[in-house]
mmCIF file of C-alpha atoms in Angstrom:
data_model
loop_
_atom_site.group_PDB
_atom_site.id
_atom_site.type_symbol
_atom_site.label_atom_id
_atom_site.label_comp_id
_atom_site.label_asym_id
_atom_site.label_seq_id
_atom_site.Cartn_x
_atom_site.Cartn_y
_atom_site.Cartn_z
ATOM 1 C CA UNK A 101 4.935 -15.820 12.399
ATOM 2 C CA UNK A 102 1.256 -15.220 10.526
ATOM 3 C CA UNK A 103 0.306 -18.866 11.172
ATOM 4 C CA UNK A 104 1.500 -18.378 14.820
ATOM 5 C CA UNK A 105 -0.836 -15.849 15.410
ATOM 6 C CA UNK A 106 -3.758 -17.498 13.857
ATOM 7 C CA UNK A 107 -3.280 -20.785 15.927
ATOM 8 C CA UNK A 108 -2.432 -22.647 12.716
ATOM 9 C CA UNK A 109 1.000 -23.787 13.814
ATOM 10 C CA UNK A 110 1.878 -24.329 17.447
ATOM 11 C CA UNK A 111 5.831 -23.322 17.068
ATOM 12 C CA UNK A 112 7.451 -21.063 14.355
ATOM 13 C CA UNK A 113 10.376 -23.575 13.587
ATOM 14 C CA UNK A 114 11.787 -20.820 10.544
ATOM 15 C CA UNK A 115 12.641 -18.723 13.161
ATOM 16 C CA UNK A 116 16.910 -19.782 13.597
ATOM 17 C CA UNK A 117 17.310 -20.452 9.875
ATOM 18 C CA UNK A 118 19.348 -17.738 8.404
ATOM 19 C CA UNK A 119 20.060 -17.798 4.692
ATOM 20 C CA UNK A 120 23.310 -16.274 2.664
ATOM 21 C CA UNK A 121 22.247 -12.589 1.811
ATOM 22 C CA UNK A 122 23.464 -12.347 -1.590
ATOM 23 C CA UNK A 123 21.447 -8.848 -2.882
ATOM 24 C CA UNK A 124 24.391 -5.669 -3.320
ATOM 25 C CA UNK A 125 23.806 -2.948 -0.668
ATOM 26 C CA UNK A 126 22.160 -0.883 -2.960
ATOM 27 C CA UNK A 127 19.109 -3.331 -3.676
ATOM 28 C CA UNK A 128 18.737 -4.194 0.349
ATOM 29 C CA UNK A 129 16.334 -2.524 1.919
ATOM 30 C CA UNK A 130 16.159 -0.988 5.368
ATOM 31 C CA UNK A 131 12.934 -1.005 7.660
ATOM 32 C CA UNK A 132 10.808 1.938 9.216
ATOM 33 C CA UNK A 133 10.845 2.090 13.222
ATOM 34 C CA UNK A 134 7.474 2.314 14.734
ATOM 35 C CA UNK A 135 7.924 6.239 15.280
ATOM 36 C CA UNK A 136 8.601 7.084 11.505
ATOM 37 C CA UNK A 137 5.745 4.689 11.044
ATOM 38 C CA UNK A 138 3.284 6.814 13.130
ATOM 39 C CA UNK A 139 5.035 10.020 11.469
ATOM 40 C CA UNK A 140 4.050 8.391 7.662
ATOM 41 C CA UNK A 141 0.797 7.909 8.925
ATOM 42 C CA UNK A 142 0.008 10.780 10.975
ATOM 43 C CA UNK A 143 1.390 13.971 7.836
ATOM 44 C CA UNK A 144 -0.424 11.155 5.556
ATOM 45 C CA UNK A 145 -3.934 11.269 7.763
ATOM 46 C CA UNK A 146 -3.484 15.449 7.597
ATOM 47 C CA UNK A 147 -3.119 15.186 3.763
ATOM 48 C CA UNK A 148 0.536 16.081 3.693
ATOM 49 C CA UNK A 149 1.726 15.278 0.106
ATOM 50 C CA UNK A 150 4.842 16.565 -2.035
ATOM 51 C CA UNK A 151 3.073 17.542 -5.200
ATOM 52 C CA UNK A 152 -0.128 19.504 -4.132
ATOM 53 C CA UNK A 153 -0.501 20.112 -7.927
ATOM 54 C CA UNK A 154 -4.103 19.857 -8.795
ATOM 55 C CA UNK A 155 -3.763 16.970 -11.411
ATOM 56 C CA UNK A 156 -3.096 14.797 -8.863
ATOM 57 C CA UNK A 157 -6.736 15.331 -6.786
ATOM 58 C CA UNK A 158 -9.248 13.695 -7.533
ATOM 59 C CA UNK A 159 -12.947 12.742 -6.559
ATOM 60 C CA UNK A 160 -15.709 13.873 -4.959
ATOM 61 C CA UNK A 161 -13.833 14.604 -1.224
ATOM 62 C CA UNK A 162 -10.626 15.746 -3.030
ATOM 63 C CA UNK A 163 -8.820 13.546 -1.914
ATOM 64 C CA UNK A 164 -4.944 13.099 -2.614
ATOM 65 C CA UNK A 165 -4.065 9.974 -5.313
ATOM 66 C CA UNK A 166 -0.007 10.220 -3.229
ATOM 67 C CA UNK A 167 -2.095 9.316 0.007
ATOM 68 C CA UNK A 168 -4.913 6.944 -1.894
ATOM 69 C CA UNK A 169 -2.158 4.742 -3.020
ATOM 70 C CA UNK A 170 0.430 4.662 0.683
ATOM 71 C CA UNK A 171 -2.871 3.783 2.774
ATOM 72 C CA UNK A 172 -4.476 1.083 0.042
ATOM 73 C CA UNK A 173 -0.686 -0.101 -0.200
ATOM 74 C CA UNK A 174 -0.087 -0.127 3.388
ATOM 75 C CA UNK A 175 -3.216 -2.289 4.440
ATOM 76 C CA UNK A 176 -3.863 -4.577 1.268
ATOM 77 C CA UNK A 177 0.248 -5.298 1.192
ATOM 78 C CA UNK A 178 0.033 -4.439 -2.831
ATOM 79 C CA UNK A 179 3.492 -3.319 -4.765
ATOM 80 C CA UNK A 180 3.362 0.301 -5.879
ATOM 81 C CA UNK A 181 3.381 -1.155 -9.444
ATOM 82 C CA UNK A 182 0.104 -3.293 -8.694
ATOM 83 C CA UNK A 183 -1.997 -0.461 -7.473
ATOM 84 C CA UNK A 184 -1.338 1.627 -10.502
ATOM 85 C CA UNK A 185 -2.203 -1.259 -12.582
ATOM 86 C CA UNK A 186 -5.504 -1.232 -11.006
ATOM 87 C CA UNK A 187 -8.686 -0.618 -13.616
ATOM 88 C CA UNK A 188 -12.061 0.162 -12.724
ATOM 89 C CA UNK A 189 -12.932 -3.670 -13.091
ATOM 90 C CA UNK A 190 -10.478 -4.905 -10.417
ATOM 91 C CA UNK A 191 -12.566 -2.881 -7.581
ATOM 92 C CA UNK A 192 -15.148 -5.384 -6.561
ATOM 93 C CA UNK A 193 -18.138 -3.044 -4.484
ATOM 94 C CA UNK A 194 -21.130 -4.220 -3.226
ATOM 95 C CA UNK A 195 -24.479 -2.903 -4.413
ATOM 96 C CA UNK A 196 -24.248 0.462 -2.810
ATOM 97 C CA UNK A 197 -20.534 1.089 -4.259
ATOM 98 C CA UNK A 198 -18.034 0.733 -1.484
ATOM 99 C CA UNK A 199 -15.170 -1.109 -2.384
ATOM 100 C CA UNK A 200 -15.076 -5.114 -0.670
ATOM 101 C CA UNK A 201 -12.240 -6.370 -2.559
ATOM 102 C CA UNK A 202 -9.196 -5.828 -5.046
ATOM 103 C CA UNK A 203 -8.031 -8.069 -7.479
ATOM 104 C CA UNK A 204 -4.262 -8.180 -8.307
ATOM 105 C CA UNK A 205 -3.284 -9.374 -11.754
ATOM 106 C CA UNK A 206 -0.229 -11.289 -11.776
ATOM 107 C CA UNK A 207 2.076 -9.988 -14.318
ATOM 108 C CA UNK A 208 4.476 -7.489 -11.483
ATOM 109 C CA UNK A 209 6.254 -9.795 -10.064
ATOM 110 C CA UNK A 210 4.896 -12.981 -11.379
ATOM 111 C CA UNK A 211 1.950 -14.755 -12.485
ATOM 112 C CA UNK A 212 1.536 -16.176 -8.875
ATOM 113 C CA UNK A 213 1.208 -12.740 -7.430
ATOM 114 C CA UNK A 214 -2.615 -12.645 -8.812
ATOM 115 C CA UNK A 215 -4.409 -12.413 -6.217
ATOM 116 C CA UNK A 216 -7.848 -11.284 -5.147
ATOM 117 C CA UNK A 217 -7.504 -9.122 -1.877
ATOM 118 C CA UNK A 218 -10.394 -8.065 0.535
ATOM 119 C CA UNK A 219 -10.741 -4.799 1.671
ATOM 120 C CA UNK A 220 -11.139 -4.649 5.275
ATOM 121 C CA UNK A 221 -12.120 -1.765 7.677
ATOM 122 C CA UNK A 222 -9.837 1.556 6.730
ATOM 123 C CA UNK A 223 -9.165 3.821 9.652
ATOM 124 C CA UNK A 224 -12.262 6.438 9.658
ATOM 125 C CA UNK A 225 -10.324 9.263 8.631
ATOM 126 C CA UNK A 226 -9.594 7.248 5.285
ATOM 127 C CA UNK A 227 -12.134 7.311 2.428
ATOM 128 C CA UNK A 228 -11.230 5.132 -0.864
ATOM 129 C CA UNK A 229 -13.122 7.628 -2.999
ATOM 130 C CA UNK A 230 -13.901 5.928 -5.910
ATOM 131 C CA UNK A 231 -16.424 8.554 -7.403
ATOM 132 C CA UNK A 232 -13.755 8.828 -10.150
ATOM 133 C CA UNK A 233 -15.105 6.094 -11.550
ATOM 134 C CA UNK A 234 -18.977 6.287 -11.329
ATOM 135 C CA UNK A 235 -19.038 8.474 -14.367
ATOM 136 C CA UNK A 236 -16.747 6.852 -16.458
ATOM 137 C CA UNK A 237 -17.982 4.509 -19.478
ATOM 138 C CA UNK A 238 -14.820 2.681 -19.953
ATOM 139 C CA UNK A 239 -13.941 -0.674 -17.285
ATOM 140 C CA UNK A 240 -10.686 -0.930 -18.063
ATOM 141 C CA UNK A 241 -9.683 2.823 -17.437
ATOM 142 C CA UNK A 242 -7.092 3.222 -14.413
ATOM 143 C CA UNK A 243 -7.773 4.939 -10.917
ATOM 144 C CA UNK A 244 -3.984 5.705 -10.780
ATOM 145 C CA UNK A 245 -2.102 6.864 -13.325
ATOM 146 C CA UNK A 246 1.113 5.379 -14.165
ATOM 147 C CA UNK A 247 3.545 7.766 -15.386
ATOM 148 C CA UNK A 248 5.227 9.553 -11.893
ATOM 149 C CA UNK A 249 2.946 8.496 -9.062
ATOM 150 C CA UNK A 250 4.920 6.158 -7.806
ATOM 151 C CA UNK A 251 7.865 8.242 -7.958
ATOM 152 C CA UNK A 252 5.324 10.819 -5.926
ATOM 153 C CA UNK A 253 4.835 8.434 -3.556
ATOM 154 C CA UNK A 254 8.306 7.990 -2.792
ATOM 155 C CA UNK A 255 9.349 11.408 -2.568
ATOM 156 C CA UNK A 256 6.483 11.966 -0.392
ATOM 157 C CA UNK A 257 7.902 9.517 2.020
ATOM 158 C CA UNK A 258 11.743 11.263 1.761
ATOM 159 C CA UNK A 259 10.059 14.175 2.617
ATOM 160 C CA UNK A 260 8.404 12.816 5.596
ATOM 161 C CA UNK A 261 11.340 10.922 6.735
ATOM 162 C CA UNK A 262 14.561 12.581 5.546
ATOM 163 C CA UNK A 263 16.415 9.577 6.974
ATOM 164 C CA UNK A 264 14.891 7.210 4.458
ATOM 165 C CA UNK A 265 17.118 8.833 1.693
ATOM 166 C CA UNK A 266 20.641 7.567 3.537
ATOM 167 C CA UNK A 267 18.667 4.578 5.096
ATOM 168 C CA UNK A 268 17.495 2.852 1.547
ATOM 169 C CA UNK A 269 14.165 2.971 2.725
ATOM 170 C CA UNK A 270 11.050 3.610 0.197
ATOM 171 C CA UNK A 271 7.346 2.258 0.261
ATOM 172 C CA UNK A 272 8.477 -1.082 -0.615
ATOM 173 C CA UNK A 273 9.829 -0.996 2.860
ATOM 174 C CA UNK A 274 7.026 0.783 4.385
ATOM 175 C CA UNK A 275 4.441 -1.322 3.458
ATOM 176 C CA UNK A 276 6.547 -4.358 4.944
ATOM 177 C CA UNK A 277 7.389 -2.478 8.128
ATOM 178 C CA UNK A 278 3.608 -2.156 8.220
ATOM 179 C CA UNK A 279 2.534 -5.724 7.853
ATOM 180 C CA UNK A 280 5.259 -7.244 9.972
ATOM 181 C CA UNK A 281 3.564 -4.768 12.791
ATOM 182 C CA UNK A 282 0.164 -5.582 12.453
ATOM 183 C CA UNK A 283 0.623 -9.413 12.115
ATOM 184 C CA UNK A 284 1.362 -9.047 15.485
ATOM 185 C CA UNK A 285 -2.220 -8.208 16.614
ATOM 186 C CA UNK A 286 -4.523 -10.611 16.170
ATOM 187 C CA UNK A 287 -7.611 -8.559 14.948
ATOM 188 C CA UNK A 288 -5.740 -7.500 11.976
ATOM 189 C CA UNK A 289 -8.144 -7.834 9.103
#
């Protein structure tokens, strides 16, 4: 459907094919409806997080690490367990500091998952505050840290959209639901 949009192929022949589902019920996953999408982004774009515990802000603005990670997630298209492998290296900036890029190592899913990922333009109430890391000696320290963030981030959604519990649906899904919306427009960074 990408290469549609982009005028790289002239007809989506994939689009009939339909392939033997062969995942248990408990590993499918289910996909967020353009309303819980705007409700995820909306309590996310107010600061709403689960755990307003103060080890979890960070940076100059304060701002939450739970809502860093959904809105880097949700417009790069990186895994949970890819942003929180993320070191101070893997944050290409240009000469002032803002971030231009990501770069993905490979070892989540596989090794061809490396990737390096530009960083386009964020909505304007989102700021990747990365002051975290202008006073810290070490490149390979992490911006997020590893131990229950992701599990944060998860919650956080739950709690946003109690319907994602019984539905199966978690950031995994969101950030899909996400992409599969905005590859519709054609200005999508």
């Amino acid at each position: 459907k990408w290469l549609q949009v982009k005028g790289i192929i002239n007809e989506n022949r994939a689009i009939d094919i339909k392939f033997k589902d062969k995942r248990s019920d408990n590993d499918k996953r289910g996909t967020f409806t353009n309303e819980q999408c705007h409700r995820i982004l909306d309590l996310i774009h107010a600061g709403f997080s689960c755990n307003n515990s103060k080890r979890r802000t960070y940076g100059d603005d304060g701002e939450s690490l739970v809502q860093q990670l959904i809105v880097l997630g949700m417009f790069t298209g990186a895994r949970i367990a890819e942003l929180q492998d993320l070191a101070k290296e893997d944050f290409l900036c240009d000469a002032n500091g803002a971030p231009k890029g990501i770069y993905i190592h490979g070892a989540v899913k596989n090794s061809a998952s490396e990737r390096l990922i530009p960083l386009g333009d964020f909505p304007k109430w989102f700021k990747l505050d990365l002051s975290l890391f202008r006073t810290c000696r070490n490149e390979d320290y992490r911006y997020f840290t590893k131990d229950t963030l992701g599990k944060e981030v998860n919650k956080t959604i739950k709690k946003i959209i109690p319907e994602a519990l019984e539905d199966n649906l978690t950031f995994h899904s969101f950030r899909h639901s996400f992409e599969t919306r905005a590859s519709k427009y054609e200005n999508i960074n």
